[in-house]
Amino acid sequence: MTQQRVLKLHNSLSGKKEIFQPIVPGHIGMYVCGPTVYSDVHLGNCRTFASFDVIYRYLLHIGYKVRYVRNITDVGHLTDDGEDRMAKGAKVAQLEPMEVAQHYTVGFHDMMRIFNTLPPSIEPRATGHIPEQIDMVQDIMDRGYAYERNGSVYFNVIKFNQEHPGVYGQLSGRVIDELMAESRDGLKNQEEKNHPADFAIWMKARPQDIMVWKSPWSVGFPGWHLECSAMSTKYLGQTFDIHGGGNDLKFPHHENEVAQSNGACGCSPANYWLHTNMLLLNGKKMSKSDGNTINPPQLFTGESEHISKSYSPMAVRFFMLQAHYRSTLDITDDGLQAAEKGFKKLMDAYNTLQKLPVDARDFDGSETEHDRAILALIEDAYQGMDDDFNTAIALACLSELGGYVNKLANKQLASGDVAPWVIERLKTVYHTFVFDIFGLKDEESKEDSGTVEGLMELILDLRANARAQKDWVASDKIRDVLAEVGIQVKDGKEGVSWEKN
Ligand code: AMP
Ligand code: ZN
């Protein structure tokens, strides 16, 4: 699609829906806070990244050139005890922090592939941008919004608030007095600060810190909030179009990003702030500590007390699409079962539609009520997406369109009831929504399983040849490698067979 549509986005800055105006017509810069790679990505993270994936896909579909930056946080995100999450993970496992980061980054990428999310245009790592962060600390100090104490540098929230009334607190909607009341940067040496609300942008290393760099102030490390300010500025400019993340990041992370950018260059980082809502499990916040949690592999295998069976990645993605990204989403076994059925229905309608004959001779040329209804539903699906990316509405429209497909297939509607060009348009739109915008995949695709069958035939032929030549090493290796990828080879009386574990 080349023509761009009018988009309305809910901007957390104003708390309202606004008509989207890009800074440069036709182009969008979008930054989304990525994962902190100190543990396996959880389902809540996946919801947020899947939501921004659909947003990215839709922006591309309606013709924007999008630079999508999603970072990897591998330093500076402290625990409540003031310890770096990466370093803590590394100490526990007796690994280098970068080994921990690499391990969980690979796991994160695997999970993003399983959920069929598109890779971002740039995926910068915090540890790869220490000079940019040091420069930004210096810029903030030069403009008078940060001060040094014993080798650490603190953002001066009080001064910033006096000179920019109404800015600090606007994004998270918090009352400034509340924000000023306590410290939230996880540091123990609070007495160094002018005020508890000030936050560290550079921290002097303590003896236990192992991820450290030289800076003009001390050997230390950057504050967590700084990485996103420095990397978004580097790749998208001082002010860019869209900044996203989960709504638990509004405060302090995003609020501090706004302060840092204003402090460094006098400008707001993003024009539109988009926040996803949280994923719940059985009506309660997912939490590892009280056992109310489920991770993606458990969903795929069914090994969890919270579910009665396994669910495929696309059934879970469909489940997520059924809710608007700003609504909370409650994972329940019933909800997943309904989503599994809904996903199957959608794919069945898609497959039926592709096979529908389009016979121009049946049509007398005049527009029918069914033509109008189908075209209106297609426009409603688009308008749902234009209205702050409302996937719930778009999915409902597709489901209604599926009803027309079934009526045409079982001849409740004659082929002359719908104009050939309307059927062609329906085919294109269905394909576009299901695969390009919603990012779903046909998990039972004949093409895929046909390819696997063909490959397995070839591999088992090679193994049979090896065995015929008594090359047991090669034959065992083929069996073992297949086992590693989850395919079990069985040598039975009737020959060789295989199955997926
Ligand atoms: P983290 O790795 O904790 O920095 O989080 C990565 C992203 O996942 C952030 O945008 C978080 O806001 C988001 N996130 C964390 N928990 C949840 C949840 N339960 N539901 C939805 N998004 C979440
Ligand atoms: Zn961030």
mmCIF file of C-alpha atoms in Angstrom, residues 21-22 74 96 133 152 157 159 173 180 196 201 250 275 278 282 338 367 372 377 386-387 424 438 469 471-472 487 491:
data_model
loop_
_atom_site.group_PDB
_atom_site.id
_atom_site.type_symbol
_atom_site.label_atom_id
_atom_site.label_comp_id
_atom_site.label_asym_id
_atom_site.label_seq_id
_atom_site.Cartn_x
_atom_site.Cartn_y
_atom_site.Cartn_z
ATOM 1 C CA GLN A 21 2.003 13.657 12.214
ATOM 2 C CA PRO A 22 5.472 12.333 11.419
ATOM 3 C CA ASP A 74 23.064 -5.442 29.246
ATOM 4 C CA GLU A 96 31.340 -13.542 32.500
ATOM 5 C CA GLN A 133 26.389 7.744 27.310
ATOM 6 C CA SER A 152 29.064 9.629 40.683
ATOM 7 C CA VAL A 157 15.514 16.858 39.339
ATOM 8 C CA LYS A 159 16.492 22.346 39.286
ATOM 9 C CA GLY A 173 0.750 11.403 35.408
ATOM 10 C CA MET A 180 9.978 14.253 45.144
ATOM 11 C CA PRO A 196 16.180 12.048 47.192
ATOM 12 C CA ILE A 201 23.280 9.014 35.471
ATOM 13 C CA LYS A 250 6.533 5.008 32.470
ATOM 14 C CA HIS A 275 2.571 2.113 26.361
ATOM 15 C CA MET A 278 0.354 -5.745 31.481
ATOM 16 C CA ASN A 282 -5.930 -15.859 36.088
ATOM 17 C CA ALA A 338 -11.074 -20.080 22.567
ATOM 18 C CA GLU A 367 -23.212 -3.730 -7.129
ATOM 19 C CA ARG A 372 -21.167 -3.273 -0.104
ATOM 20 C CA LEU A 377 -16.070 -4.668 6.682
ATOM 21 C CA ASP A 386 -5.966 3.349 12.201
ATOM 22 C CA ASP A 387 -7.633 3.929 15.561
ATOM 23 C CA GLU A 424 -10.197 -10.658 -5.458
ATOM 24 C CA PHE A 438 -1.070 -9.709 12.325
ATOM 25 C CA GLN A 469 28.335 -49.628 3.543
ATOM 26 C CA ASP A 471 29.581 -46.816 7.968
ATOM 27 C CA TRP A 472 28.115 -46.929 11.493
ATOM 28 C CA ILE A 487 13.255 -35.957 15.402
ATOM 29 C CA ASP A 491 14.503 -48.827 12.985
#
